């Protein structure tokens, strides 16, 4: 994969099939990106054919960066869009402090975007970069009830995920599903601006 931008942002909507819990968030982000003339693509993951990672590690040592065991699905195309974007946006219903199963599938398939070797960073071991640059990350979750422990788990998850995927910038935000739409819209606008995307 050549290291050129094809998109400024890619939105990965991890809503579960039969639920539209992230649709307002997705549409609001799309509107904010349009307002500042940023190119983007939105992908509703449950509408895609994304198979589970088999954990075989061939994307590391046999066909670098590419899954050779899981064939005929949409994950490779999505991975290419991710690495060629300036910003990836994860949308997910908060699930025990983590991602939905739909979002988790594509995140696990992103393993090939790194190399199998290790480097030391702040006293920790992390996989080596496969590419010169990686996109920034914005992770947005919704929940029925504000549970401080669950929100802390989500923030920690995004922090740990970011240490392994080298985003220039990253942020995590959790909204109540019943939160007033105007407040959500204002906060999403702030988050998009904070990402400092190039037109």
Short mmCIF file of C-alpha atoms in Angstrom, two decimals:
data_model
loop_
_atom_site.label_atom_id
_atom_site.label_comp_id
_atom_site.label_asym_id
_atom_site.label_seq_id
_atom_site.Cartn_x
_atom_site.Cartn_y
_atom_site.Cartn_z
CA UNK A 1 0.00 0.00 0.00
CA UNK A 2 1.42 3.39 -1.01
CA UNK A 3 1.47 5.95 1.78
CA UNK A 4 -0.80 8.63 0.35
CA UNK A 5 -4.01 10.10 1.71
CA UNK A 6 -7.14 9.03 -0.12
CA UNK A 7 -9.47 10.37 2.57
CA UNK A 8 -9.14 12.86 5.36
CA UNK A 9 -11.41 10.80 7.63
CA UNK A 10 -13.06 7.39 7.80
CA UNK A 11 -15.97 6.72 10.16
CA UNK A 12 -16.38 3.12 11.32
CA UNK A 13 -19.86 2.68 12.79
CA UNK A 14 -19.86 -0.32 15.12
CA UNK A 15 -23.61 -0.38 15.80
CA UNK A 16 -25.09 -3.84 16.12
CA UNK A 17 -27.43 -5.17 13.46
CA UNK A 18 -31.01 -4.12 14.14
CA UNK A 19 -29.89 -1.12 16.22
CA UNK A 20 -29.20 2.44 15.12
CA UNK A 21 -27.71 3.65 18.40
CA UNK A 22 -24.82 5.44 16.66
CA UNK A 23 -26.72 6.94 13.70
CA UNK A 24 -27.20 10.42 15.21
CA UNK A 25 -23.50 10.54 16.17
CA UNK A 26 -22.48 9.42 12.67
CA UNK A 27 -24.72 11.94 10.91
CA UNK A 28 -23.57 14.77 13.18
CA UNK A 29 -19.90 13.96 12.54
CA UNK A 30 -20.58 13.83 8.79
CA UNK A 31 -22.20 17.25 8.98
CA UNK A 32 -19.29 18.71 10.96
CA UNK A 33 -16.74 17.27 8.52
CA UNK A 34 -18.68 18.71 5.56
CA UNK A 35 -18.83 22.11 7.26
CA UNK A 36 -15.04 22.29 7.39
CA UNK A 37 -14.68 20.78 3.88
CA UNK A 38 -13.06 17.52 4.98
CA UNK A 39 -13.42 14.47 2.73
CA UNK A 40 -14.67 11.34 4.49
CA UNK A 41 -16.31 7.96 4.10
CA UNK A 42 -18.69 6.29 6.56
CA UNK A 43 -18.86 2.51 6.86
CA UNK A 44 -21.57 0.75 8.86
CA UNK A 45 -19.65 -2.35 9.83
CA UNK A 46 -22.54 -4.77 10.30
CA UNK A 47 -23.45 -4.13 6.64
CA UNK A 48 -20.00 -5.36 5.57
CA UNK A 49 -18.70 -8.90 5.26
CA UNK A 50 -15.96 -8.90 7.91
CA UNK A 51 -14.79 -12.25 9.17
CA UNK A 52 -13.09 -12.87 12.50
CA UNK A 53 -9.30 -12.84 12.84
CA UNK A 54 -8.00 -16.43 13.13
CA UNK A 55 -4.92 -15.43 15.13
CA UNK A 56 -2.59 -17.21 12.69
CA UNK A 57 -0.18 -14.21 12.41
CA UNK A 58 0.40 -14.81 8.68
CA UNK A 59 -0.27 -11.10 8.15
CA UNK A 60 3.03 -10.66 10.00
CA UNK A 61 5.33 -13.38 8.74
CA UNK A 62 3.93 -14.79 5.48
CA UNK A 63 2.07 -12.09 3.54
CA UNK A 64 3.21 -8.88 5.28
CA UNK A 65 0.29 -6.63 6.13
CA UNK A 66 -2.30 -8.78 4.34
CA UNK A 67 -4.47 -11.56 5.76
CA UNK A 68 -3.93 -14.68 3.63
CA UNK A 69 -6.15 -17.06 5.61
CA UNK A 70 -9.45 -15.16 5.69
CA UNK A 71 -10.50 -14.60 2.09
CA UNK A 72 -13.36 -12.96 0.25
CA UNK A 73 -14.36 -10.41 2.84
CA UNK A 74 -14.25 -6.62 3.10
CA UNK A 75 -11.61 -6.24 5.82
CA UNK A 76 -8.57 -5.73 3.56
CA UNK A 77 -10.25 -2.86 1.70
CA UNK A 78 -11.26 -1.21 4.98
CA UNK A 79 -7.73 -1.60 6.37
CA UNK A 80 -6.31 0.13 3.31
CA UNK A 81 -8.72 3.03 3.75
CA UNK A 82 -7.76 3.27 7.43
CA UNK A 83 -4.02 3.49 6.81
CA UNK A 84 -4.52 5.98 3.97
CA UNK A 85 -6.68 8.30 6.08
CA UNK A 86 -5.67 11.17 8.29
CA UNK A 87 -8.29 10.32 10.93
CA UNK A 88 -10.17 7.14 11.84
CA UNK A 89 -13.32 7.52 13.92
CA UNK A 90 -14.58 4.56 15.95
CA UNK A 91 -18.28 4.66 16.87
CA UNK A 92 -19.51 2.04 19.30
CA UNK A 93 -22.15 1.31 21.89
CA UNK A 94 -20.23 0.97 25.14
CA UNK A 95 -19.97 -2.76 25.87
CA UNK A 96 -18.61 -3.54 29.35
CA UNK A 97 -16.22 -0.61 28.89
CA UNK A 98 -15.12 -1.82 25.45
CA UNK A 99 -16.00 -1.98 21.78
CA UNK A 100 -19.02 -3.63 20.20
CA UNK A 101 -18.44 -7.02 18.56
CA UNK A 102 -18.78 -5.41 15.11
CA UNK A 103 -16.03 -2.86 15.76
CA UNK A 104 -13.85 -5.41 17.53
CA UNK A 105 -13.74 -7.61 14.40
CA UNK A 106 -12.11 -4.94 12.24
CA UNK A 107 -9.79 -3.79 15.04
CA UNK A 108 -8.46 -7.35 15.40
CA UNK A 109 -7.91 -7.53 11.64
CA UNK A 110 -5.81 -4.34 11.87
CA UNK A 111 -2.96 -6.34 13.43
CA UNK A 112 -1.23 -6.55 10.04
CA UNK A 113 -0.83 -2.77 10.02
CA UNK A 114 2.05 -3.37 12.46
CA UNK A 115 5.20 -5.46 12.20
CA UNK A 116 5.95 -8.51 14.38
CA UNK A 117 9.15 -7.05 15.85
CA UNK A 118 9.19 -5.02 19.06
CA UNK A 119 10.52 -1.71 20.27
CA UNK A 120 10.76 -0.21 23.76
CA UNK A 121 8.74 2.91 24.48
CA UNK A 122 8.39 4.44 27.95
CA UNK A 123 9.55 1.17 29.48
CA UNK A 124 6.97 -0.91 27.56
CA UNK A 125 7.23 -3.26 24.59
CA UNK A 126 5.28 -2.26 21.49
CA UNK A 127 5.13 -3.63 17.97
CA UNK A 128 7.15 -1.87 15.30
CA UNK A 129 5.48 0.37 12.75
CA UNK A 130 4.85 -1.08 9.30
CA UNK A 131 4.10 2.35 7.84
CA UNK A 132 5.74 5.74 8.18
CA UNK A 133 2.54 7.39 9.39
CA UNK A 134 -0.71 6.33 11.03
CA UNK A 135 -4.05 8.14 11.31
CA UNK A 136 -5.22 10.02 14.36
CA UNK A 137 -7.97 8.30 16.35
CA UNK A 138 -11.28 9.59 17.68
CA UNK A 139 -13.34 7.02 19.60
CA UNK A 140 -16.95 7.84 20.50
CA UNK A 141 -19.18 5.57 22.58
CA UNK A 142 -22.76 5.78 23.80
CA UNK A 143 -24.24 4.24 26.92
CA UNK A 144 -27.62 3.94 28.64
CA UNK A 145 -26.27 4.87 32.07
CA UNK A 146 -23.19 6.76 33.17
CA UNK A 147 -20.97 4.26 34.95
CA UNK A 148 -17.70 5.95 35.91
CA UNK A 149 -15.81 2.66 36.11
CA UNK A 150 -16.99 1.61 32.65
CA UNK A 151 -16.05 5.00 31.19
CA UNK A 152 -12.59 4.75 32.78
CA UNK A 153 -12.14 1.31 31.23
CA UNK A 154 -13.04 2.74 27.81
CA UNK A 155 -10.64 5.67 28.19
CA UNK A 156 -7.87 3.28 29.24
CA UNK A 157 -8.66 0.99 26.30
CA UNK A 158 -8.33 3.87 23.82
CA UNK A 159 -5.10 5.00 25.49
CA UNK A 160 -3.62 1.48 25.24
CA UNK A 161 -4.87 1.05 21.69
CA UNK A 162 -3.23 4.34 20.77
CA UNK A 163 0.12 3.35 22.23
CA UNK A 164 0.16 0.37 19.88
CA UNK A 165 -1.09 2.14 16.73
CA UNK A 166 0.93 5.37 16.88
CA UNK A 167 -1.78 7.98 16.15
CA UNK A 168 -0.48 11.58 16.10
CA UNK A 169 -3.55 12.57 18.15
CA UNK A 170 -6.27 10.61 19.91
CA UNK A 171 -9.35 11.31 21.98
CA UNK A 172 -12.14 9.28 23.56
CA UNK A 173 -15.63 10.48 24.46
CA UNK A 174 -18.66 8.76 26.00
CA UNK A 175 -22.19 10.15 25.63
CA UNK A 176 -25.41 9.18 27.35
CA UNK A 177 -27.95 7.96 24.79
CA UNK A 178 -30.52 10.35 26.27
CA UNK A 179 -28.11 13.32 26.29
CA UNK A 180 -29.48 16.53 24.84
CA UNK A 181 -28.73 16.62 21.10
CA UNK A 182 -27.46 20.19 21.10
CA UNK A 183 -24.81 19.37 23.71
CA UNK A 184 -23.73 16.28 21.78
CA UNK A 185 -23.49 18.29 18.56
CA UNK A 186 -21.39 21.01 20.22
CA UNK A 187 -19.01 18.49 21.79
CA UNK A 188 -18.59 16.56 18.53
CA UNK A 189 -17.77 19.83 16.76
CA UNK A 190 -15.05 20.50 19.36
CA UNK A 191 -13.64 16.99 18.96
CA UNK A 192 -13.44 17.31 15.16
CA UNK A 193 -11.68 20.68 15.45
CA UNK A 194 -9.25 19.21 18.01
CA UNK A 195 -8.14 16.63 15.43
CA UNK A 196 -6.62 19.47 13.32
CA UNK A 197 -7.42 17.88 9.96
CA UNK A 198 -5.90 19.22 6.75
CA UNK A 199 -8.26 20.38 4.00
#
